Amino acid sequence: MQNDIQINHLYFSYDGATVLEDINLQYNTSEFLAIIGPNGGGKSTLLKMMIGLLEPERGEVLLFGEKPLHVSHEIAYVPQDTIANKDFPIKVMDVVLMGRLSKSKAFATYSKEDRAIALSMLEKVGMQGFENQKINTLSGGQRQRVFIARALACEAKIMFLDEPTASIDTAGQISMFKLLKSLNETVGIVIISHDINVALNYATKVVHINKTLFVHDVPKTQNFKVFENQNEHVCPVELISATRCNHFPKELA
């Protein structure tokens, strides 16, 4: 059986400094994959290689058996939240409709179906009723939901998100992860997250990356001990199956 994402012996360097070394990873769209690890450990680089923004020095990244750029219509990307220019009058509906550009027959012309899909995706992320509001008036968490709706409007098979809960309070982070968990019923979810606690409770697979790859399956009670001192952590990447994680922190249970 072919994996939806297959990474084989991946290497990448910046200016001669090795960032990723012999990375091997398999992923299927039924999984909720969280990529965590220290700053500079290679999280964003790995994500960029998964979506085709960077080419490997050695090794390969395959999405549905093809190079990422060959199946770009099958993936959607949600970058980190950036505050919209206050002078740029774009509405929520306009943002979500951008996800339909690749589906539209005429450039910048949206059909009734496109608009219906956009409204449906806003409802799916809990932002119905906001379609005529300007994007720069929303909170960080609301903007991220709109950007997720835009990604859903692409009707992609896998959604990649770069720290979707950055600058969002704890309650907002939990709400966001619950949303992503529900969306995973119909679309693959791959995220970079700085919040180990929340990620371990909602993702079905967690990759801890710090330059190289080590697959390690441990009970959740040991996971937090592993991350207590990342500077001394000798296992650069850990693959943790949530099926082995039975002890949830009380505040997230």
Coordinates of C-alpha atoms in Angstrom, one line a residue:
M1 CA 0.0 0.0 0.0
Q2 CA 1.4 3.4 -1.0
N3 CA 1.7 6.1 1.6
D4 CA 0.2 9.5 0.9
I5 CA 3.5 11.1 1.9
Q6 CA 6.7 9.2 1.6
I7 CA 10.1 10.7 2.6
N8 CA 13.2 8.7 1.9
H9 CA 16.7 9.5 3.1
L10 CA 16.2 13.2 2.9
Y11 CA 19.2 15.6 3.3
F12 CA 19.2 19.4 3.2
S13 CA 21.7 22.1 4.1
Y14 CA 21.8 25.9 4.3
D15 CA 25.2 27.5 3.4
G16 CA 27.0 24.2 4.2
A17 CA 25.3 23.7 7.6
T18 CA 23.3 20.5 7.7
V19 CA 19.7 21.1 8.7
L20 CA 18.1 17.8 7.8
E21 CA 20.0 14.5 7.8
D22 CA 18.7 11.1 6.6
I23 CA 15.0 11.9 7.2
N24 CA 12.6 9.0 6.6
L25 CA 8.8 9.4 7.3
Q26 CA 5.6 7.9 6.1
Y27 CA 2.2 9.6 6.4
N28 CA -1.4 8.9 5.4
T29 CA -4.3 11.3 5.2
S30 CA -6.2 9.5 8.0
E31 CA -3.6 10.8 10.4
F32 CA -3.2 14.1 12.2
L33 CA 0.6 14.8 12.1
A34 CA 2.2 17.4 14.4
I35 CA 5.8 18.4 13.8
I36 CA 7.5 19.7 16.9
G37 CA 11.0 20.5 18.1
P38 CA 13.5 23.2 19.1
N39 CA 14.0 26.4 17.1
G40 CA 16.4 25.8 14.3
G41 CA 15.8 22.1 14.4
G42 CA 14.4 21.9 10.9
K43 CA 10.6 21.9 11.4
S44 CA 9.8 24.7 8.8
T45 CA 12.4 23.4 6.4
L46 CA 10.8 19.9 6.5
L47 CA 7.4 21.4 5.9
K48 CA 8.6 23.5 3.0
M49 CA 10.1 20.4 1.4
M50 CA 6.8 18.5 1.9
I51 CA 4.9 21.2 -0.1
G52 CA 7.6 21.6 -2.8
L53 CA 8.9 25.1 -1.8
L54 CA 12.4 23.6 -1.3
E55 CA 14.2 20.8 -3.2
P56 CA 16.2 18.1 -1.3
E57 CA 19.9 17.9 -1.7
R58 CA 19.6 14.1 -1.6
G59 CA 16.7 11.8 -1.1
E60 CA 13.1 12.3 -2.1
V61 CA 9.7 13.6 -0.9
L62 CA 6.7 12.0 -2.6
L63 CA 3.1 13.0 -2.3
F64 CA 0.7 10.5 -3.6
G65 CA 3.6 8.9 -5.5
E66 CA 4.6 12.2 -7.2
K67 CA 6.9 15.2 -6.6
P68 CA 5.0 17.8 -4.5
L69 CA 4.8 20.4 -7.3
H70 CA 3.2 17.8 -9.6
V71 CA 0.3 17.4 -7.2
S72 CA 0.0 21.0 -5.9
H73 CA -3.7 20.9 -6.6
E74 CA -4.0 18.2 -3.9
I75 CA -2.5 20.2 -1.1
A76 CA -3.3 23.4 0.8
Y77 CA -1.0 25.6 2.9
V78 CA -1.9 27.8 5.8
P79 CA 1.1 30.0 6.8
Q80 CA 1.6 31.7 10.1
D81 CA -0.8 34.4 10.9
T82 CA 0.2 37.8 9.6
I83 CA -1.8 40.9 10.5
A84 CA -3.5 42.3 7.5
N85 CA -2.6 45.8 6.3
K86 CA -5.2 48.1 7.9
D87 CA -5.4 50.0 4.7
F88 CA -6.2 46.9 2.5
P89 CA -10.0 46.6 2.4
I90 CA -10.4 42.8 1.9
K91 CA -13.4 41.0 3.3
V92 CA -13.5 37.6 4.8
M93 CA -15.5 36.2 1.8
D94 CA -12.8 37.5 -0.6
V95 CA -10.1 35.7 1.3
V96 CA -12.0 32.4 1.3
L97 CA -12.8 32.7 -2.4
M98 CA -9.1 32.8 -3.1
G99 CA -9.1 29.1 -2.4
R100 CA -11.3 28.6 -5.4
L101 CA -9.0 30.3 -7.9
S102 CA -7.5 27.1 -9.1
K103 CA -11.0 25.7 -9.6
S104 CA -12.4 28.7 -11.5
K105 CA -12.7 28.5 -15.2
A106 CA -12.1 32.2 -15.7
F107 CA -9.5 34.2 -13.8
A108 CA -10.9 36.0 -10.7
T109 CA -14.4 35.0 -11.7
Y110 CA -16.3 33.0 -9.2
S111 CA -19.4 30.9 -9.9
K112 CA -22.4 30.4 -7.6
E113 CA -20.9 27.1 -6.7
D114 CA -17.7 28.7 -5.7
R115 CA -19.5 31.1 -3.4
A116 CA -21.7 28.3 -2.0
I117 CA -18.5 26.3 -1.2
A118 CA -16.8 29.3 0.4
L119 CA -19.9 29.9 2.7
S120 CA -20.0 26.2 3.5
M121 CA -16.3 26.3 4.6
L122 CA -16.8 29.4 6.7
E123 CA -19.6 27.5 8.5
K124 CA -17.4 24.5 8.9
V125 CA -14.8 26.5 10.8
G126 CA -17.4 28.4 12.9
M127 CA -17.1 31.7 11.0
Q128 CA -20.5 31.9 9.4
G129 CA -21.9 35.4 9.5
F130 CA -18.4 37.0 9.2
E131 CA -18.3 36.9 5.4
N132 CA -18.7 40.7 4.9
Q133 CA -16.4 41.7 7.8
K134 CA -12.9 43.0 6.9
I135 CA -10.2 40.5 7.7
N136 CA -8.0 43.1 9.6
T137 CA -10.8 43.6 12.2
L138 CA -10.7 40.0 13.3
S139 CA -8.7 38.5 16.2
G140 CA -5.7 36.3 15.5
G141 CA -7.7 33.1 16.2
Q142 CA -10.6 34.3 13.9
R143 CA -8.2 35.1 11.1
Q144 CA -6.6 31.7 11.3
R145 CA -10.1 30.1 11.0
V146 CA -10.7 32.2 7.9
F147 CA -7.3 31.1 6.4
I148 CA -8.3 27.4 7.2
A149 CA -11.6 28.0 5.4
R150 CA -9.7 29.3 2.4
A151 CA -7.5 26.1 2.5
L152 CA -10.6 23.9 2.7
A153 CA -12.2 25.7 -0.3
C154 CA -9.3 24.3 -2.4
E155 CA -10.8 20.9 -1.7
A156 CA -7.3 19.5 -1.2
K157 CA -6.5 16.1 0.3
I158 CA -3.9 17.4 2.8
M159 CA -3.7 20.7 4.6
F160 CA -0.3 21.9 5.9
L161 CA -0.3 24.5 8.7
D162 CA 2.7 26.4 10.0
E163 CA 2.1 27.2 13.7
P164 CA -1.7 27.9 13.4
T165 CA -1.9 28.6 17.2
A166 CA 0.9 31.1 17.4
S167 CA -0.1 34.3 19.3
I168 CA -3.4 32.6 20.4
D169 CA -4.3 32.2 24.1
T170 CA -4.5 28.7 25.6
A171 CA -8.3 28.5 25.2
G172 CA -8.0 29.5 21.6
Q173 CA -5.2 26.9 21.0
I174 CA -7.4 24.1 22.4
S175 CA -10.3 25.3 20.3
M176 CA -8.2 25.4 17.2
F177 CA -6.8 21.9 17.8
K178 CA -10.4 20.6 18.3
L179 CA -11.4 22.1 15.0
L180 CA -8.4 20.5 13.2
K181 CA -9.2 17.2 14.8
S182 CA -12.7 17.3 13.5
L183 CA -11.5 18.4 10.0
N184 CA -9.2 15.4 10.0
E185 CA -12.2 13.2 9.3
T186 CA -12.2 14.4 5.7
V187 CA -8.7 15.9 5.1
G188 CA -5.2 15.1 6.1
I189 CA -3.7 17.5 8.7
V190 CA 0.0 18.2 9.0
I191 CA 1.0 21.0 11.3
I192 CA 4.1 22.6 12.9
S193 CA 3.3 23.4 16.5
H194 CA 5.2 25.0 19.3
D195 CA 2.8 23.7 21.9
I196 CA 3.9 20.2 22.8
N197 CA 1.2 19.7 25.5
V198 CA -1.7 20.4 23.2
A199 CA -0.2 18.7 20.1
L200 CA 0.4 15.4 22.0
N201 CA -3.3 15.4 23.0
Y202 CA -4.9 16.0 19.6
A203 CA -2.5 14.7 17.0
T204 CA -2.5 11.0 16.2
K205 CA 1.2 11.1 15.2
V206 CA 3.9 13.5 16.6
V207 CA 7.3 14.0 15.0
H208 CA 9.9 15.7 17.2
I209 CA 12.7 16.8 14.9
N210 CA 16.1 18.2 15.6
K211 CA 18.2 17.7 12.4
T212 CA 18.1 13.9 12.0
L213 CA 15.6 11.1 12.4
F214 CA 15.1 8.7 15.1
V215 CA 11.8 6.7 15.4
H216 CA 10.8 6.2 19.0
D217 CA 7.4 5.0 20.3
V218 CA 6.9 5.7 24.0
P219 CA 4.0 5.9 26.4
K220 CA 2.8 9.5 26.9
T221 CA 3.8 9.5 30.5
Q222 CA 7.4 9.4 29.3
N223 CA 7.0 12.0 26.5
F224 CA 7.2 15.0 28.8
K225 CA 10.4 13.6 30.4
V226 CA 11.9 13.3 26.9
F227 CA 11.2 17.0 26.3
E228 CA 12.3 18.4 29.7
N229 CA 15.7 19.3 28.3
Q230 CA 15.7 19.5 24.5
N231 CA 19.3 20.7 24.5
E232 CA 20.5 17.4 25.9
H233 CA 18.0 15.3 23.9
V234 CA 20.0 12.9 21.8
C235 CA 17.1 11.5 19.8
P236 CA 16.7 14.3 17.2
V237 CA 13.3 13.0 15.9
E238 CA 10.7 11.0 17.7
L239 CA 7.7 9.4 16.2
I240 CA 5.0 9.0 18.8
S241 CA 1.8 7.1 18.2
A242 CA -1.2 8.5 20.1
T243 CA -2.6 5.0 20.5
R244 CA 0.1 4.6 23.1
C245 CA -0.9 7.8 24.9
N246 CA -3.4 7.1 27.6
H247 CA -2.6 9.7 30.2
F248 CA -4.0 13.1 29.3
P249 CA -3.3 16.2 31.4
K250 CA -6.4 16.9 33.5
E251 CA -6.9 20.4 32.0
L252 CA -7.1 18.9 28.4
A253 CA -8.9 15.6 29.1

